[in-house]
Coordinates of C-alpha atoms and ligand atoms in Angstrom, one line a residue:
X1 CA -6.5 -16.0 -3.2
X2 CA -3.5 -18.3 -3.6
X3 CA -4.1 -21.8 -2.5
X4 CA -1.4 -23.8 -4.3
X5 CA 2.4 -23.5 -4.4
X6 CA 5.2 -24.5 -6.6
X7 CA 6.9 -27.4 -5.0
X8 CA 10.6 -28.1 -4.7
X9 CA 10.9 -28.6 -8.4
X10 CA 9.9 -25.0 -9.1
X11 CA 12.4 -22.7 -10.8
X12 CA 15.3 -21.7 -8.6
X13 CA 15.5 -18.0 -7.8
X14 CA 17.3 -15.9 -5.3
X15 CA 15.7 -13.3 -3.1
X16 CA 17.8 -10.4 -1.8
X17 CA 17.6 -7.1 0.0
X18 CA 14.7 -6.4 2.2
X19 CA 13.4 -10.0 2.1
X20 CA 16.6 -11.4 3.6
X21 CA 15.4 -10.9 7.2
X22 CA 12.1 -12.7 6.7
X23 CA 11.6 -15.8 8.6
X24 CA 10.8 -17.7 5.5
X25 CA 14.1 -16.9 3.8
X26 CA 17.4 -18.4 4.8
X27 CA 19.6 -15.6 3.3
X28 CA 21.0 -18.1 0.8
X29 CA 20.0 -19.2 -2.7
X30 CA 16.7 -20.9 -2.1
X31 CA 14.8 -23.4 -4.2
X32 CA 11.6 -22.6 -2.4
X33 CA 9.4 -19.6 -2.8
X34 CA 9.6 -17.0 0.0
X35 CA 6.0 -17.6 1.1
X36 CA 5.1 -21.2 1.4
X37 CA 1.7 -21.7 -0.1
X38 CA 1.9 -25.5 0.1
X39 CA -0.6 -28.1 -1.0
X40 CA -1.9 -30.0 2.0
X41 CA -0.4 -33.6 2.2
X42 CA -3.7 -35.2 1.2
X43 CA -4.1 -32.8 -1.8
X44 CA -0.5 -33.5 -2.8
X45 CA -1.0 -37.3 -2.7
X46 CA -4.2 -36.9 -4.8
X47 CA -2.4 -34.9 -7.4
X48 CA 0.4 -37.6 -7.6
X49 CA -2.2 -40.3 -7.9
X50 CA -4.1 -38.5 -10.6
X51 CA -0.9 -37.9 -12.5
X52 CA 0.0 -41.6 -12.3
X53 CA -3.4 -42.7 -13.5
X54 CA -3.3 -40.4 -16.5
X55 CA 0.3 -41.4 -17.2
X56 CA -0.7 -45.1 -17.1
X57 CA -3.6 -44.3 -19.4
X58 CA -1.3 -42.7 -22.0
X59 CA 1.2 -45.6 -21.9
X60 CA -1.6 -48.2 -22.3
X61 CA -3.0 -46.2 -25.2
X62 CA 0.4 -46.0 -26.9
X63 CA -0.1 -48.2 -30.0
X64 CA 3.5 -48.7 -31.1
X65 CA 7.0 -48.3 -29.8
X66 CA 7.4 -45.4 -32.2
X67 CA 4.8 -43.4 -30.2
X68 CA 6.7 -44.0 -27.0
X69 CA 8.8 -40.7 -27.0
X70 CA 5.7 -38.6 -27.7
X71 CA 3.9 -40.4 -25.0
X72 CA 6.7 -39.9 -22.5
X73 CA 6.9 -36.1 -23.3
X74 CA 3.1 -35.9 -22.9
X75 CA 3.4 -37.4 -19.5
X76 CA 6.3 -35.0 -18.6
X77 CA 4.2 -32.0 -19.7
X78 CA 1.3 -33.3 -17.8
X79 CA 3.3 -33.6 -14.6
X80 CA 4.7 -30.2 -15.2
X81 CA 1.2 -28.8 -15.7
X82 CA 0.2 -30.1 -12.3
X83 CA 3.3 -28.6 -10.8
X84 CA 5.3 -31.8 -10.1
X85 CA 8.0 -31.3 -12.6
X86 CA 10.4 -28.4 -13.0
X87 CA 11.4 -26.6 -16.2
X88 CA 14.8 -28.3 -16.2
X89 CA 13.2 -31.7 -15.8
X90 CA 10.9 -31.1 -18.7
X91 CA 13.8 -29.9 -20.9
X92 CA 15.8 -33.0 -20.0
X93 CA 12.8 -35.2 -20.7
X94 CA 12.2 -33.5 -24.0
X95 CA 15.9 -33.9 -25.1
X96 CA 15.7 -37.5 -24.0
X97 CA 12.5 -38.1 -26.0
X98 CA 14.1 -36.5 -29.1
X99 CA 17.1 -38.7 -28.7
X100 CA 14.9 -41.7 -28.3
X101 CA 12.9 -40.8 -31.4
X102 CA 16.1 -40.4 -33.4
X103 CA 17.5 -43.7 -32.1
X104 CA 14.3 -45.5 -33.0
X105 CA 14.4 -44.0 -36.5
X106 CA 18.0 -45.1 -37.0
X107 CA 17.3 -48.5 -35.4
X108 CA 14.5 -49.1 -37.9
X109 CA 16.9 -48.4 -40.7
X110 CA 15.6 -44.9 -41.4
X111 CA 19.0 -43.8 -42.7
X112 CA 19.5 -46.7 -45.2
X113 CA 15.9 -46.6 -46.4
X114 CA 15.6 -42.8 -46.5
X115 CA 12.2 -43.0 -48.0
X116 CA 9.9 -40.0 -48.2
X117 CA 7.1 -41.3 -45.9
X118 CA 9.2 -42.5 -42.9
X119 CA 11.6 -39.5 -43.1
X120 CA 8.7 -37.0 -43.1
X121 CA 7.1 -38.9 -40.2
X122 CA 10.4 -38.7 -38.3
X123 CA 10.8 -34.9 -38.9
X124 CA 7.1 -34.3 -38.2
X125 CA 7.4 -36.2 -34.8
X126 CA 10.6 -34.3 -34.0
X127 CA 9.0 -30.9 -34.8
X128 CA 5.9 -31.9 -32.9
X129 CA 8.0 -32.8 -29.8
X130 CA 9.9 -29.5 -30.1
X131 CA 6.6 -27.5 -30.5
X132 CA 5.0 -29.3 -27.5
X133 CA 8.1 -28.6 -25.4
X134 CA 8.2 -24.9 -26.4
X135 CA 4.5 -24.3 -25.7
X136 CA 4.7 -26.2 -22.4
X137 CA 7.8 -24.3 -21.3
X138 CA 6.2 -21.0 -22.3
X139 CA 3.0 -21.9 -20.3
X140 CA 5.1 -23.0 -17.4
X141 CA 7.1 -19.7 -17.5
X142 CA 4.0 -17.5 -17.5
X143 CA 2.5 -19.6 -14.7
X144 CA 5.7 -19.3 -12.6
X145 CA 5.9 -15.6 -13.2
X146 CA 2.3 -15.2 -12.1
X147 CA 3.0 -17.3 -9.1
X148 CA 6.0 -15.2 -8.2
X149 CA 4.0 -12.0 -8.5
X150 CA 1.4 -13.4 -6.3
X151 CA 4.1 -14.4 -3.8
X152 CA 5.6 -10.9 -3.9
X153 CA 2.2 -9.3 -3.6
X154 CA 1.4 -11.5 -0.6
X155 CA 4.8 -10.9 0.9
X156 CA 4.6 -7.1 0.5
X157 CA 1.2 -7.2 2.2
X158 CA 2.7 -9.0 5.1
X159 CA 5.7 -6.7 5.3
X160 CA 3.6 -3.5 5.1
X161 CA 0.8 -5.0 7.4
X162 CA -1.6 -4.1 4.6
X163 CA -4.4 -6.3 3.4
X164 CA -6.7 -5.6 0.4
X165 CA -10.4 -6.0 0.2
X166 CA -13.1 -5.7 -2.5
X167 CA -16.7 -5.2 -1.9
X168 CA -19.9 -4.3 -3.7
X169 CA -22.0 -1.4 -2.3
X170 CA -24.9 -2.6 -0.3
X171 CA -23.8 -6.2 -0.3
X172 CA -23.2 -8.1 2.9
X173 CA -20.5 -10.5 1.6
X174 CA -17.1 -9.3 0.2
X175 CA -13.7 -10.6 -0.5
X176 CA -10.3 -9.9 1.1
X177 CA -6.7 -11.1 1.0
X178 CA -5.1 -13.4 3.5
X179 CA -3.4 -10.4 5.2
X180 CA -6.8 -8.7 5.8
X181 CA -8.0 -11.9 7.4
X182 CA -4.9 -12.0 9.6
X183 CA -5.4 -8.3 10.6
X184 CA -9.0 -9.1 11.6
X185 CA -7.8 -12.4 13.0
X186 CA -10.3 -14.6 11.1
X187 CA -9.4 -17.9 9.5
X188 CA -8.2 -17.2 5.9
X189 CA -10.7 -19.6 4.4
X190 CA -13.8 -18.0 5.9
X191 CA -15.8 -15.8 3.6
X192 CA -15.8 -12.3 5.1
X193 CA -19.0 -10.4 5.7
X194 CA -19.8 -6.9 6.9
X195 CA -21.2 -8.3 10.2
X196 CA -17.8 -10.1 10.8
X197 CA -16.0 -6.7 10.4
X198 CA -18.5 -5.0 12.7
X199 CA -18.1 -7.9 15.2
X200 CA -14.4 -7.2 15.5
X201 CA -14.8 -3.4 15.7
X202 CA -14.4 -1.7 19.0
X203 CA -17.9 -0.9 20.3
X204 CA -17.1 2.8 20.5
X205 CA -16.2 2.8 16.8
X206 CA -19.0 0.7 15.4
X207 CA -21.1 3.7 14.3
X208 CA -18.0 5.1 12.5
X209 CA -17.4 1.9 10.5
X210 CA -21.2 1.5 9.8
X211 CA -21.1 5.1 8.5
X212 CA -18.3 4.1 6.1
X213 CA -20.3 1.2 4.7
X214 CA -23.3 3.6 4.4
X215 CA -21.1 5.9 2.4
X216 CA -20.3 3.0 0.0
X217 CA -24.1 2.4 -0.3
X218 CA -24.4 6.0 -1.4
X219 CA -21.6 5.5 -3.9
X220 CA -19.3 8.1 -2.4
X221 CA -16.0 8.4 -4.2
X222 CA -13.5 7.9 -1.3
X223 CA -14.1 6.1 1.9
X224 CA -11.5 6.5 4.7
X225 CA -11.9 5.1 8.2
X226 CA -9.5 5.0 11.1
X227 CA -10.9 2.9 13.9
X228 CA -10.1 0.3 16.6
X229 CA -10.6 -3.4 16.6
X230 CA -11.3 -5.3 19.8
X231 CA -10.0 -8.8 19.7
X232 CA -11.7 -11.6 21.6
X233 CA -8.8 -11.7 24.1
X234 CA -9.3 -8.0 24.8
X235 CA -6.4 -6.7 22.7
X236 CA -6.9 -3.5 20.8
X237 CA -5.7 -2.9 17.3
X238 CA -5.7 0.3 15.3
X239 CA -6.5 0.0 11.6
X240 CA -6.8 2.4 8.7
X241 CA -9.2 1.5 5.9
X242 CA -9.5 3.2 2.6
X243 CA -11.6 2.3 -0.4
X244 CA -12.2 3.7 -3.8
X245 CA -14.8 2.8 -6.4
X246 CA -13.9 0.7 -9.4
X247 CA -16.8 0.3 -11.8
X248 CA -20.6 0.3 -11.6
X249 CA -22.2 -3.1 -11.7
X250 CA -26.0 -3.4 -12.3
X251 CA -26.8 -0.5 -9.9
X252 CA -24.1 -1.5 -7.5
X253 CA -20.6 0.0 -7.2
X254 CA -17.5 -2.2 -6.8
X255 CA -15.0 -0.9 -4.3
X256 CA -11.3 -1.8 -4.0
X257 CA -9.9 -1.1 -0.6
X258 CA -6.9 -1.5 1.6
X259 CA -6.8 -2.1 5.3
X260 CA -3.6 -1.3 7.2
X261 CA -2.7 -2.4 10.8
X262 CA -1.3 0.9 12.2
X263 CA -1.2 -0.4 15.8
X264 CA 2.6 -0.1 16.1
X265 CA 2.8 3.4 14.7
X266 CA -0.2 4.5 16.9
X267 CA 1.5 3.1 20.0
X268 CA 4.8 4.8 19.0
X269 CA 2.9 8.1 18.5
X270 CA 1.3 7.8 21.9
X271 CA 4.7 7.0 23.6
X272 CA 6.2 10.0 21.8
X273 CA 3.4 12.2 23.0
X274 CA 3.9 10.9 26.6
X275 CA 7.6 11.5 26.4
X276 CA 7.1 15.1 25.1
X277 CA 4.6 15.8 27.9
X278 CA 7.1 14.6 30.5
X279 CA 9.9 16.6 28.9
X280 CA 7.7 19.7 28.7
X281 CA 6.9 19.2 32.4
X282 CA 10.6 19.0 33.4
X283 CA 11.3 22.1 31.3
X284 CA 8.4 23.9 33.0
X285 CA 9.6 23.1 36.5
X286 CA 13.1 24.3 35.4
X287 CA 11.6 27.6 34.2
X288 CA 9.7 27.9 37.5
X289 CA 13.1 27.5 39.3
X290 CA 14.4 30.4 37.2
X291 CA 11.3 32.4 38.1
X292 CA 11.5 31.7 41.8
X293 CA 12.6 35.2 42.7
X294 CA 9.9 36.7 40.5
X295 CA 7.2 34.5 42.0
X296 CA 8.3 35.2 45.6
X297 CA 8.1 38.9 44.8
X298 CA 4.6 38.5 43.3
X299 CA 3.4 36.7 46.4
X300 CA 5.1 39.1 48.7
X301 CA 3.3 42.1 47.3
X302 CA -0.2 41.1 48.4
X303 CA 1.1 39.7 51.6
X304 CA 2.6 43.2 52.4
X305 CA -0.7 44.8 51.4
X306 CA -2.5 42.4 53.8
X307 CA -0.2 43.3 56.6
X308 CA -0.6 47.0 56.1
X309 CA -4.4 46.8 55.8
X310 CA -4.5 44.6 58.9
X311 CA -2.5 47.2 60.8
X312 CA -4.7 50.0 59.6
X313 CA -7.7 48.0 60.6
X314 CA -6.3 47.6 64.1
X315 CA -5.7 51.3 64.4
X316 CA -9.2 52.2 63.2
X317 CA -10.6 49.8 65.8
X318 CA -8.3 51.1 68.6
X319 CA -9.7 54.6 68.3
X320 CA -12.0 55.7 71.1
X321 CA -14.7 56.0 68.4
X322 CA -13.8 53.0 66.1
X323 CA -14.4 54.0 62.4
X324 CA -16.3 51.0 61.2
X325 CA -16.4 52.2 57.6
X326 CA -12.6 52.4 57.4
X327 CA -12.4 49.0 59.1
X328 CA -14.7 47.5 56.5
X329 CA -12.7 49.0 53.6
X330 CA -9.5 47.6 55.2
X331 CA -11.0 44.2 55.5
X332 CA -12.1 44.4 51.8
X333 CA -8.5 45.2 50.8
X334 CA -7.3 42.3 52.9
X335 CA -9.7 39.9 51.1
X336 CA -8.7 41.3 47.6
X337 CA -5.0 40.9 48.4
X338 CA -5.3 37.4 49.9
X339 CA -7.3 36.4 46.7
X340 CA -4.5 37.8 44.6
X341 CA -1.9 35.8 46.6
X342 CA -3.8 32.6 46.3
X343 CA -4.4 33.2 42.6
X344 CA -0.6 33.5 42.1
X345 CA 0.0 30.2 44.0
X346 CA -2.7 28.6 42.0
X347 CA -1.0 29.6 38.8
X348 CA 2.4 28.4 40.0
X349 CA 0.8 25.1 41.1
X350 CA -0.8 24.7 37.7
X351 CA 2.6 25.3 36.0
X352 CA 4.3 22.7 38.2
X353 CA 1.4 20.2 37.8
X354 CA 2.3 17.0 35.9
X355 CA -0.8 16.3 33.9
X356 CA -1.9 15.3 30.4
X357 CA -2.5 18.3 28.1
X358 CA -6.1 19.4 28.2
X359 CA -7.3 21.7 25.3
X360 CA -10.1 24.1 26.0
X361 CA -11.4 27.2 24.3
X362 CA -9.2 30.0 25.6
X363 CA -8.5 33.6 24.8
X364 CA -4.9 34.2 23.8
X365 CA -5.0 37.6 25.4
X366 CA -6.0 36.2 28.8
X367 CA -3.2 33.6 28.7
X368 CA -0.6 36.3 27.9
X369 CA -2.0 38.6 30.7
X370 CA -1.8 35.7 33.2
X371 CA 1.8 34.8 32.1
X372 CA 2.9 38.4 32.4
X373 CA 1.9 38.5 36.1
X374 CA 4.3 35.6 36.7
X375 CA 7.3 37.1 34.9
X376 CA 6.8 40.8 35.8
X377 CA 9.5 40.8 38.5
X378 CA 11.8 38.8 36.2
X379 CA 11.5 41.7 33.7
X380 CA 12.1 44.3 36.5
X381 CA 15.2 42.5 37.6
X382 CA 16.5 42.6 34.0
X383 CA 15.6 46.3 33.9
X384 CA 13.1 45.8 31.2
X385 CA 9.7 47.5 31.0
X386 CA 7.6 45.5 28.6
X387 CA 5.4 47.1 25.9
X388 CA 2.2 45.1 25.7
X389 CA -0.2 45.4 22.8
X390 CA -2.9 42.8 23.0
X391 CA -5.2 43.0 20.0
X392 CA -6.1 39.3 19.4
X393 CA -9.8 39.7 20.4
X394 CA -10.9 37.9 17.3
X395 CA -11.8 34.5 18.8
X396 CA -11.0 31.7 21.0
X397 CA -8.2 29.2 20.4
X398 CA -8.3 25.6 21.4
X399 CA -5.4 25.4 23.9
X400 CA -3.9 23.9 27.0
X401 CA -3.5 27.0 29.1
X402 CA -0.5 25.8 31.0
X403 CA 1.4 24.6 27.9
X404 CA 0.9 28.0 26.1
X405 CA 2.0 29.8 29.3
X406 CA 5.2 27.7 29.2
X407 CA 5.8 28.8 25.6
X408 CA 5.3 32.4 26.4
X409 CA 7.5 32.3 29.5
X410 CA 10.2 30.6 27.5
X411 CA 10.2 33.2 24.8
X412 CA 10.2 36.0 27.4
X413 CA 13.1 34.5 29.4
X414 CA 15.1 34.0 26.2
X415 CA 14.5 37.6 25.2
X416 CA 15.6 38.9 28.6
X417 CA 18.7 36.8 28.5
X418 CA 19.5 38.0 24.9
X419 CA 19.4 41.6 26.1
X420 CA 21.7 41.0 29.1
X421 CA 24.7 42.3 27.0
X422 CA 22.7 45.4 25.9
X423 CA 22.9 48.7 27.9
X424 CA 19.8 48.9 30.1
X425 CA 18.5 52.1 28.4
X426 CA 18.4 50.2 25.1
X427 CA 16.6 47.2 26.3
X428 CA 13.0 46.8 25.1
X429 CA 10.6 44.0 25.0
X430 CA 7.4 44.1 23.0
X431 CA 4.6 41.5 23.4
X432 CA 2.0 41.8 20.8
X433 CA -1.0 39.8 19.7
X434 CA -3.3 40.2 16.7
X435 CA -5.6 38.2 14.5
X436 CA -4.7 37.4 10.9
X437 CA -6.2 35.0 8.4
X438 CA -8.2 33.2 11.1
X439 CA -5.2 32.8 13.3
X440 CA -4.3 34.4 16.6
X441 CA -0.7 35.5 16.4
X442 CA 1.7 36.4 19.2
X443 CA 5.0 38.2 18.8
X444 CA 7.8 38.6 21.4
X445 CA 10.2 41.1 20.0
X446 CA 13.5 42.2 21.7
X447 CA 16.3 44.6 21.2
X448 CA 19.0 42.0 21.6
X449 CA 21.9 41.1 19.3
X450 CA 19.6 39.4 16.8
X451 CA 20.1 35.9 15.3
X452 CA 22.9 35.2 12.8
X453 CA 21.5 33.8 9.5
X454 CA 23.4 30.5 9.9
X455 CA 21.8 30.0 13.4
X456 CA 18.3 30.7 12.3
X457 CA 17.5 27.3 10.7
X458 CA 18.7 25.4 13.8
X459 CA 16.9 27.4 16.5
X460 CA 14.1 24.9 17.0
X461 CA 16.3 21.8 16.9
X462 CA 16.7 19.8 20.1
X463 CA 19.9 20.6 22.0
X464 CA 20.8 23.6 19.9
X465 CA 22.2 26.3 22.1
X466 CA 24.7 29.1 21.9
X467 CA 24.6 29.7 25.7
X468 CA 27.4 28.4 27.9
X469 CA 25.0 26.9 30.4
X470 CA 22.1 26.4 28.0
X471 CA 20.5 23.0 27.3
X472 CA 19.0 23.9 24.0
X473 CA 15.6 22.3 24.7
X474 CA 13.5 25.4 25.3
X475 CA 12.6 26.3 21.7
X476 CA 12.4 22.7 20.7
X477 CA 9.8 22.1 23.4
X478 CA 8.0 25.3 22.3
X479 CA 7.8 23.9 18.8
X480 CA 6.4 20.5 19.9
X481 CA 3.8 22.3 22.0
X482 CA 2.7 24.6 19.1
X483 CA 2.7 21.6 16.8
X484 CA 0.4 19.8 19.2
X485 CA -1.9 22.9 19.0
X486 CA -1.8 22.6 15.2
X487 CA -0.1 26.0 15.0
X488 CA 3.2 27.4 13.6
X489 CA 6.2 28.9 15.4
X490 CA 9.0 30.8 13.8
X491 CA 11.6 33.5 14.4
X492 CA 12.9 36.4 12.4
X493 CA 15.5 39.1 12.7
X494 CA 14.1 42.6 13.1
X495 CA 15.7 46.0 12.8
X496 CA 16.7 46.1 16.5
X497 CA 17.0 42.5 17.5
X498 CA 14.9 39.4 17.0
X499 CA 11.2 38.5 17.0
X500 CA 9.7 35.1 17.9
X501 CA 6.1 34.4 16.7
X502 CA 3.6 31.7 17.0
X503 CA 0.2 31.5 15.3
X504 CA -2.7 29.3 16.4
X505 CA -5.9 28.6 14.5
X506 CA -9.0 30.3 15.8
X507 CA -11.6 27.7 16.7
X508 CA -14.5 29.8 18.1
X509 CA -15.4 33.3 17.3
X510 CA -16.2 35.1 20.6
X511 CA -17.2 38.4 19.2
X512 CA -20.3 38.9 17.0
X513 CA -18.4 41.3 14.7
X514 CA -15.7 38.7 14.1
X515 CA -18.2 35.9 13.5
X516 CA -19.8 37.9 10.6
X517 CA -16.4 38.9 9.2
X518 CA -15.2 35.3 8.7
Ligands
LIG601 P1 18.7 27.6 25.6 O1 18.0 28.8 26.1 O2 19.0 26.5 26.6 O3 20.0 27.9 24.8 P2 16.6 27.5 23.7 O4 16.1 26.4 22.9 O5 15.6 28.3 24.5 O6 17.7 26.9 24.6 O7 17.3 28.5 22.7 C1 18.2 28.0 21.7 C2 19.1 29.1 21.2 O8 18.3 30.1 20.4 C3 19.8 30.0 22.2 O9 20.9 29.3 22.7 C4 20.0 31.2 21.5 O10 21.2 31.1 20.7 C5 18.9 31.3 20.5 N1 17.9 32.3 20.9 C6 16.7 32.0 21.6 N2 16.0 33.2 21.8 C7 16.8 34.2 21.3 C8 16.6 35.6 21.3 N3 15.5 36.2 21.7 N4 17.6 36.3 20.6 C9 18.7 35.7 20.1 N5 18.9 34.4 20.2 C10 18.0 33.6 20.7

């Protein structure tokens, strides 16, 4: 990589825009490159010393005073070549030398004599000086351009937290840029090796990275690895490496790769996920508040059954000839009812639980059935008898049960509220599931007022609501839950009202017929 830098005398240039916030830029016109790639003081002193020795040698070897201008320019070009002179200084030296050459020519009576030999000598020297200057300036310009490109390349690597690397399949040693060394936190002058990379890799990800290098050994066309680094002080970094082959080389394949430090975006992603989980929990608890009457009714039913079975049991026992068969049946009913009551409290507890999402193989139909038992009384109180058509028997989805219940409850409560303004005999709610293109689909269709076309695109946006006391977070949370499940959610207007759908990919086929069909 780059190990030298243009010194103060390098061309002046201005850096604007996105570079202006960088620590190495003052925001004003600068005479220094943005990234200081400086010679070490000892190297600098050596370069000066070498330049002076060569300059003295040129002066000593100058035979006559007439050669002095050419010698001076040679020295200037030499100093420029070793980066100690700027373009402006070389132009000034060159003009000075040409003036000196002309003065010497005139001083020696060149104008009066005007003989062929001395005049051609003069013009030859002059054109020689001009040619040397032009060639030197051109070389200097190309060199500076190259240096600037290297500086921008290096700067952009720092800005984007991306380093580059190049390696040959099956070889232990490889090359990388300074930024790659910074990401892996190795000294920039140490030659990297595969073992060094593995030494920094998080123990749990070593096999993953090793598999990446094995892929390179097999000459695979694209290698992509996302893994963690474990720094000596215990810090964890997240990196994303990609590499693609360049050209074969004696049975080996050269790869060019990039390594990006994605720690910041990974942490932001995790923080967002945590915030979404908390928000979903708050919204779930709010929905439970709305369902309080429904839940109380659901628990009351088995409790009432327990009471009546208990009373019956007492009566059977109070008879002169206790009917033990009837007693046993009553006790059986008590057990069933108390199990039902405790199942309802378990579901409510699960919904109010604050825990990280846990995806498991689930049946969409089972989740819908369980959710309906929680909202049944809510539907009754809105004078709605639901039509339930559950046909998604195709397979299991990978889902967090509680989160999906939350989505379904949200869609059902919205549908109930949408139909509040509709006469009771026209209210209808259909909950349907089916399998299509390897996805389990759910539809909640109502006979409400529908959704105006200008509202449709905003439905799933946070804080969008048309209700007076609405918060507008319900559908937005539904969307983030469905996104988390790698599914899709959408709404449409149907002939009688509106329909809300979500589709989730089927992960496991749970019926043999289905397995052979896909
Ligand atoms: P909120 O219920 O607090 O308004 P939501 O995100 O659940 O928040 O809903 C956003 C908006 O979507 C509602 O205000 C309403 O305008 C519209 N909406 C949701 N469900 C329906 C539905 N079934 N029919 C008509 N409009 C609906």
